[in-house]
Short mmCIF file of C-alpha atoms in Angstrom, two decimals:
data_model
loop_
_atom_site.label_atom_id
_atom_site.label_comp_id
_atom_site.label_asym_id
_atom_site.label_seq_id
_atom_site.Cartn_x
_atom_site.Cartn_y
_atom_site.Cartn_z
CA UNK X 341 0.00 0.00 0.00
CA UNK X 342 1.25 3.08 -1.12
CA UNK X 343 1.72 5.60 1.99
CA UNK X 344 3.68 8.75 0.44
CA UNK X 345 2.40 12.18 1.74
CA UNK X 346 1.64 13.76 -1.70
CA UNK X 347 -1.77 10.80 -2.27
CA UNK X 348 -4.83 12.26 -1.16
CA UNK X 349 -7.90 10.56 0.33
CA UNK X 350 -9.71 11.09 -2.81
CA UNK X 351 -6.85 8.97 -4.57
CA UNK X 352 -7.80 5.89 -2.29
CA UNK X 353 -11.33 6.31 -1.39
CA UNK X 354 -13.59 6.17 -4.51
CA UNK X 355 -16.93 8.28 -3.89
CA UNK X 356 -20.29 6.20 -3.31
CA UNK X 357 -23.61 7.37 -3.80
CA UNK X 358 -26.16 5.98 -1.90
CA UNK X 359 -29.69 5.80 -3.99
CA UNK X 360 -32.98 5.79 -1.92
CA UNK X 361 -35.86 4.92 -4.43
CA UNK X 362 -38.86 7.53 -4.10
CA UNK X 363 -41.73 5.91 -6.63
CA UNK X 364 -42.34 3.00 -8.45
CA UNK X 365 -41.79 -0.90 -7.78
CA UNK X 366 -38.48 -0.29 -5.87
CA UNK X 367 -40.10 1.88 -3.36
CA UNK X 368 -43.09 -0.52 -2.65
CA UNK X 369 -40.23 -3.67 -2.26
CA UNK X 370 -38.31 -1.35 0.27
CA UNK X 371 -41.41 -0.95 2.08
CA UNK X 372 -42.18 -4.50 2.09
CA UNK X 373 -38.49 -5.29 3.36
CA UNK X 374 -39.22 -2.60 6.02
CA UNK X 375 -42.10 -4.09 7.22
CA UNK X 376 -41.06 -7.61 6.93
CA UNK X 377 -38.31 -6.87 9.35
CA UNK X 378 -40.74 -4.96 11.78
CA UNK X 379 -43.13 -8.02 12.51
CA UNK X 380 -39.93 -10.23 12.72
CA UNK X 381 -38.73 -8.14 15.81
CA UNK X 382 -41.82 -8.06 17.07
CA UNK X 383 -42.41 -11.72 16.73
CA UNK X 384 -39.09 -12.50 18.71
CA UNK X 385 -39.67 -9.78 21.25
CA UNK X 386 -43.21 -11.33 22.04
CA UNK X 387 -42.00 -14.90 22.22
CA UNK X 388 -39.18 -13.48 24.99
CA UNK X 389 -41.77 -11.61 26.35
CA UNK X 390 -44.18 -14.29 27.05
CA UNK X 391 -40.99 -16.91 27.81
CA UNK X 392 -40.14 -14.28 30.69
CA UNK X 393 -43.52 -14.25 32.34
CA UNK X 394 -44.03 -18.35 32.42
CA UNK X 395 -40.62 -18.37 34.14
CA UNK X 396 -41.39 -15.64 36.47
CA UNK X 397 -45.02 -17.50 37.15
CA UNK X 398 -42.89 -20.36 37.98
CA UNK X 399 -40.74 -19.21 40.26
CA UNK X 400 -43.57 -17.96 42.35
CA UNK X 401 -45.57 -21.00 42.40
CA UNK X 402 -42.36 -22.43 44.08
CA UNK X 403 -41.36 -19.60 46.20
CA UNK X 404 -38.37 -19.04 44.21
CA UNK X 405 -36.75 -15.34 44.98
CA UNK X 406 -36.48 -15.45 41.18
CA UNK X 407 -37.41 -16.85 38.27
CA UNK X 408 -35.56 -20.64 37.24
CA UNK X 409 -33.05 -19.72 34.64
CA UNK X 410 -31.04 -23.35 34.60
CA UNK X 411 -33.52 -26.33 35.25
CA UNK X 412 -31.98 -30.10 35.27
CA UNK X 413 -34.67 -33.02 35.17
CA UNK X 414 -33.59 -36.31 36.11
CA UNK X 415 -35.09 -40.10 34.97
CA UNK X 416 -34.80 -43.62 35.33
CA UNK X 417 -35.01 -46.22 32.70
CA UNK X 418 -34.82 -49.94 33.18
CA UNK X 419 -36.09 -52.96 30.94
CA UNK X 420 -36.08 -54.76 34.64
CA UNK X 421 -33.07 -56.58 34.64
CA UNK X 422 -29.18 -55.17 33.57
CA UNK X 423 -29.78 -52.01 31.64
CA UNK X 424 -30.57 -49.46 33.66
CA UNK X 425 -30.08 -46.04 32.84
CA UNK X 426 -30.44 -42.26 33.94
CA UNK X 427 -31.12 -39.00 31.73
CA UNK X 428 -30.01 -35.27 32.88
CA UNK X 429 -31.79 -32.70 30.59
CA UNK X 430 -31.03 -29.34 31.10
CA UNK X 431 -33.50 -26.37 30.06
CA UNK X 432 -31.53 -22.93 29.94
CA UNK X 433 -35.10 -21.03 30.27
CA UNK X 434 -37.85 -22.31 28.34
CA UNK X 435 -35.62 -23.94 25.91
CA UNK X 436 -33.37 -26.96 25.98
CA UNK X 437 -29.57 -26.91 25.89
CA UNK X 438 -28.94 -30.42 24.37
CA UNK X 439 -24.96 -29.87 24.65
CA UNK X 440 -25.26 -30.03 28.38
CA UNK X 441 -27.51 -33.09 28.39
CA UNK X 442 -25.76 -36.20 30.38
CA UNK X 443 -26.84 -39.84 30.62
CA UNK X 444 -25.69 -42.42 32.83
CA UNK X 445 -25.20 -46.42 33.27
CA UNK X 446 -26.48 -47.78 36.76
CA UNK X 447 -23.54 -49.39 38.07
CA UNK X 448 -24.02 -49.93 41.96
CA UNK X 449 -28.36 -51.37 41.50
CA UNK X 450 -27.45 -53.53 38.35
CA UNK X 451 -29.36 -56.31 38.12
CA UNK X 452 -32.13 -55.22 41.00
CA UNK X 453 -33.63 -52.30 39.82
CA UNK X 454 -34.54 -49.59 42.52
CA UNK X 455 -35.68 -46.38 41.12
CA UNK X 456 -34.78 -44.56 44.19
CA UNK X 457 -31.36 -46.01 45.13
CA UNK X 458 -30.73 -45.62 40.61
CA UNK X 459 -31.72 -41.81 41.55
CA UNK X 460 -29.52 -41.32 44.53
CA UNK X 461 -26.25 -42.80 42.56
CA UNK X 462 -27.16 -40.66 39.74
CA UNK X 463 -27.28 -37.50 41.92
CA UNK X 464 -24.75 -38.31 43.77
CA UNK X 465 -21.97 -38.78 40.35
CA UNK X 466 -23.54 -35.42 39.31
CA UNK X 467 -22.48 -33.26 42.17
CA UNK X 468 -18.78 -35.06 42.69
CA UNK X 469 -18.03 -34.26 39.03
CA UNK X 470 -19.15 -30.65 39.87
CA UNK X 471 -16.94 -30.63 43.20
CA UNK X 472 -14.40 -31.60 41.11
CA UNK X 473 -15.11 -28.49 38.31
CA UNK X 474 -15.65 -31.09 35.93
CA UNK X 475 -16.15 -28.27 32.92
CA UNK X 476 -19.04 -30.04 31.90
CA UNK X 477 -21.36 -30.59 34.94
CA UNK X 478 -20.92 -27.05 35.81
CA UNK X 479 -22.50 -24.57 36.57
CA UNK X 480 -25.31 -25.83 39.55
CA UNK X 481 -28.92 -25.82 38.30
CA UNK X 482 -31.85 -22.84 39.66
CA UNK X 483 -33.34 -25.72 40.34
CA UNK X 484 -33.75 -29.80 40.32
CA UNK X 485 -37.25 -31.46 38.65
CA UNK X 486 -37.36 -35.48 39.34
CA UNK X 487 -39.34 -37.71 37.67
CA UNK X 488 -41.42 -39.32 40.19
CA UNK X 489 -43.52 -38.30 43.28
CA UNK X 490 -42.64 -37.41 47.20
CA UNK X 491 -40.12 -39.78 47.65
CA UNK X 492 -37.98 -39.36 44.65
CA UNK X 493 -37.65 -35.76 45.60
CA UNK X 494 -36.84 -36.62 49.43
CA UNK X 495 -34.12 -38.92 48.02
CA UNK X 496 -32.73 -35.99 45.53
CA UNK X 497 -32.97 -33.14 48.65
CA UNK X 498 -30.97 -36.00 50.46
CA UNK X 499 -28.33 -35.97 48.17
CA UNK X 500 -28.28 -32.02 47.82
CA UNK X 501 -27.87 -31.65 51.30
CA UNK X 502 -25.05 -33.83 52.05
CA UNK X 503 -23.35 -32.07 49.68
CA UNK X 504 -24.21 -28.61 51.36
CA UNK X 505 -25.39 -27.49 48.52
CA UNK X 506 -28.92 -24.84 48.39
CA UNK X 507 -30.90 -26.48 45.17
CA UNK X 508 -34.74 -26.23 45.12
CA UNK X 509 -35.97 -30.19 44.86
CA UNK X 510 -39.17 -30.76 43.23
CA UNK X 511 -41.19 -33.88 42.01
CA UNK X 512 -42.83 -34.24 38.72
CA UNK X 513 -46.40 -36.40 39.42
CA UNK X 514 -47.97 -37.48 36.54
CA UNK X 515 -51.71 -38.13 35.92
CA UNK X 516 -53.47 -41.16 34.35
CA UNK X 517 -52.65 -40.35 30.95
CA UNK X 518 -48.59 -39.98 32.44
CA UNK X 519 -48.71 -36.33 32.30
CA UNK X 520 -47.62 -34.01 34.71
CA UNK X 521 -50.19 -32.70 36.43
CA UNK X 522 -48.54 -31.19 39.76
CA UNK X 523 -44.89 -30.40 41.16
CA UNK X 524 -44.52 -31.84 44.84
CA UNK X 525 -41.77 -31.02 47.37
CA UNK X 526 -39.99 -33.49 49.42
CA UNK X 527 -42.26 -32.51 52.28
CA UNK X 528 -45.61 -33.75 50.12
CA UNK X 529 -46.63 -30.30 49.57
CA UNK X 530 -47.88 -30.25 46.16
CA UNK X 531 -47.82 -26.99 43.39
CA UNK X 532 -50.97 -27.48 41.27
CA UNK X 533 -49.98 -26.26 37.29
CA UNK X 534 -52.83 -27.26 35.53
CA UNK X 535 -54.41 -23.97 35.82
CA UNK X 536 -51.62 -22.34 34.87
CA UNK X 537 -51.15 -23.30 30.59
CA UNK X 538 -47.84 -21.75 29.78
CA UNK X 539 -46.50 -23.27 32.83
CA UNK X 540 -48.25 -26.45 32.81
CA UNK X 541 -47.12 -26.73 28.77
CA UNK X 542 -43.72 -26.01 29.67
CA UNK X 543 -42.92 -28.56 32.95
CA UNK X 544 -44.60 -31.31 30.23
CA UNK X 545 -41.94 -30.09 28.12
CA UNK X 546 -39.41 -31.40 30.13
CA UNK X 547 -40.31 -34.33 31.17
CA UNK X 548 -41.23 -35.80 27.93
CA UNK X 549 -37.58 -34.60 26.77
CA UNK X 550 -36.08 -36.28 30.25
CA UNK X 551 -38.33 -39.61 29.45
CA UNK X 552 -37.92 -39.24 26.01
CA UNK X 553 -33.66 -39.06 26.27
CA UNK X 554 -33.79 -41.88 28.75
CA UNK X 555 -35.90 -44.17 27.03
CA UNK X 556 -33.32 -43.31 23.80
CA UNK X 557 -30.33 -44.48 25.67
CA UNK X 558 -32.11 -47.27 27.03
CA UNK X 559 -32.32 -48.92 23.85
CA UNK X 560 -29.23 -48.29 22.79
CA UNK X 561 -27.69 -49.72 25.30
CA UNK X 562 -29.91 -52.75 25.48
CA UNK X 563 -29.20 -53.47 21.91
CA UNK X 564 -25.41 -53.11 22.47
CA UNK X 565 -25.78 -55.60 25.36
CA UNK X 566 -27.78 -58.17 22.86
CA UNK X 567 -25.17 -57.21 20.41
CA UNK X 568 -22.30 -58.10 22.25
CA UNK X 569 -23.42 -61.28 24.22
CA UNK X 570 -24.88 -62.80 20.37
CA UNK X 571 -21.06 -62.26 19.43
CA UNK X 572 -19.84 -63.44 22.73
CA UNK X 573 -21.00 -66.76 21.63
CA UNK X 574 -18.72 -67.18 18.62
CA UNK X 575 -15.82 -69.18 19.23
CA UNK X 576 -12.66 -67.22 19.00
CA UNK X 577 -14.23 -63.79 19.47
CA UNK X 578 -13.50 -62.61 22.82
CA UNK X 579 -14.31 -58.58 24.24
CA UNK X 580 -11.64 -56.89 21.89
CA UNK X 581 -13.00 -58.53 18.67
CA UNK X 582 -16.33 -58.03 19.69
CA UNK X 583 -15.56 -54.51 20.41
CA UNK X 584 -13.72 -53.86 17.13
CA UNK X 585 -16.74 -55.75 14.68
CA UNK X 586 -18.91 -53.56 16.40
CA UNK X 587 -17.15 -50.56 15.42
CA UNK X 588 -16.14 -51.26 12.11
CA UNK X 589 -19.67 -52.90 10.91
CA UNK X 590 -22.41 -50.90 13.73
CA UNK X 591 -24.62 -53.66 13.97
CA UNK X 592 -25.16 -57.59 13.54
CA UNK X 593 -26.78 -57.18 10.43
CA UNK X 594 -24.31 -55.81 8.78
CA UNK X 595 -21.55 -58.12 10.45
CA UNK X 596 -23.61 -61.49 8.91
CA UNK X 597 -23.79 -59.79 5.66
CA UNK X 598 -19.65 -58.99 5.23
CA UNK X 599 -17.77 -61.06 3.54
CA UNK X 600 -15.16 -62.82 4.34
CA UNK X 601 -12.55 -60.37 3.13
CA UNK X 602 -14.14 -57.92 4.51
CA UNK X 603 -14.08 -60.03 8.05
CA UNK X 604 -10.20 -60.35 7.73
CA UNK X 605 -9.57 -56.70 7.39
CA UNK X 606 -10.95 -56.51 11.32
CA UNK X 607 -9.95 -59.85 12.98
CA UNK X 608 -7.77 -62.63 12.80
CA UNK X 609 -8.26 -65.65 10.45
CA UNK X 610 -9.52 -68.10 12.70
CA UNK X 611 -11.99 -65.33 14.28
CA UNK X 612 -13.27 -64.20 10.69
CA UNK X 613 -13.85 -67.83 9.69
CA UNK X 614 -15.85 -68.66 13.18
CA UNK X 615 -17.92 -65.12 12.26
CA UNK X 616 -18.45 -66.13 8.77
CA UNK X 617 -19.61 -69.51 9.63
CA UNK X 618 -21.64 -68.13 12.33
CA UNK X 619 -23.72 -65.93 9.48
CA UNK X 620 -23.85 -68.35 6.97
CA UNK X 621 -24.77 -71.92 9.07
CA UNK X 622 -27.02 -72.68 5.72
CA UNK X 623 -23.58 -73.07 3.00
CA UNK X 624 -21.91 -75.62 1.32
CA UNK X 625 -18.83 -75.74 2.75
CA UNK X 626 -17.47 -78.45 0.43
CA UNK X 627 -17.60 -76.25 -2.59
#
């Protein structure tokens, strides 16, 4: 860029007109733009607008100082034997915030499920992982919303307190048709919200998200369990070969309908043959 003393402005700058159109098509498609952009701010500001008031409403029908800006809802999901799981959905408002969602395997009630004792492990792994400014189980929640009545939200103020920590507990009871038709604290006192739309359309919200994410990684995990223990029965294929089928084929469909080749590009010989046979009991092996 040339910076000598004797190039003026004008010598860099070119001069630009700007043209507003006063008649014709131009001036009706400005107008249009105009008020296009109008009804789109007020949309948005409305939608905050009415956001704000069903969190304030909210936080007064539980005697919140303020309105709940960070809400985690807790389930548990079992098929009634190994696989039992927990979901953490987090609503930042009215709306979710899907990258701080967390799920979690049952380890300590495997194989007996117990909703409550599922809950209190959950809770419990939750607030170390924050005592230990894990980045992502941080920060605390406004407030906690279990799935479950009076004694699921005893258990979760149980586990709040022995961490000394000051998080509103609350109980989501459902109605016949397994909607939520009240919030109840771990005293028993219940929060009716069924005359209360916005509110009552919003706590629904959540905990058909919080069922919804459960019941998602439920199945997923049940099928990886069925997965692995159909392979598990293959002789020669042990946890690592199990493991790295799974990953390289994503399901046992697509591992009985690989080839042979395709078998010996993840697993030994003998282990590819055993697979191969295993998929294909029907063949001619004689040729």
């Amino acid at each position: 860029r040339d910076r000598s003393p004797s190039r003026g402005l004008g010598d860099v700058y070119k001069r630009q007109d700007l043209r507003v159109p006063q008649r014709g098509d131009r001036v009706r498609v400005l107008e249009l733009a105009q008020a296009n952009a109008r009804e789109e701010a007020e949309r948005k500001t409305s939608q905050a607008e009415r956001a704000d008031r069903t969190l304030e409403l909210l936080g007064k029908l539980m005697g919140l100082g303020e309105p709940p800006r960070r809400m985690e809802s807790y389930d548990i999901s079992n098929t009634g034997g190994d696989d039992i799981v927990a979901s953490m959905v987090v609503f930042s408002g009215s709306r979710p915030a899907r990258d701080s969602y967390r799920r979690f395997r049952i380890r300590e009630t495997s194989g007996h499920p117990d909703d409550y004792a599922s809950m209190e492990e959950v809770l419990t792994r939750r607030f170390t992982r924050y005592m230990e400014r894990d980045k992502k189980f941080m920060p605390l929640p406004d407030v906690l919303l279990i799935d479950g009545g009076q004694e699921h939200a005893r258990v979760a103020r149980r586990v709040v307190d022995r961490f000394g920590l000051a998080i509103p507990v609350f109980g989501m009871v459902k109605d016949d048709r397994h909607r939520t038709r009240a919030l109840v604290t771990p005293e028993g006192r219940e929060i009716g919200i069924q005359g209360y739309q916005a509110v009552f359309t919003l706590i629904g919200r959540i905990q058909e998200e919080t069922h919804r994410f459960a019941i998602t990684y439920n199945r997923e995990s049940h099928g990886r369990t069925v997965r692995g223990s159909t392979l598990d029965q293959i002789p020669g294929v042990g946890e690592a070969r199990r493991t790295a089928l799974l990953k390289r084929f994503k399901s046992l469909k697509a591992i009985r309908e690989a080839s042979l080749e395709e078998l010996l590009a993840v697993v030994p010989k003998n282990a590819a043959q055993a697979v191969y046979d295993w998929a294909h009991p029907a063949e001619d092996k004689e040729g």
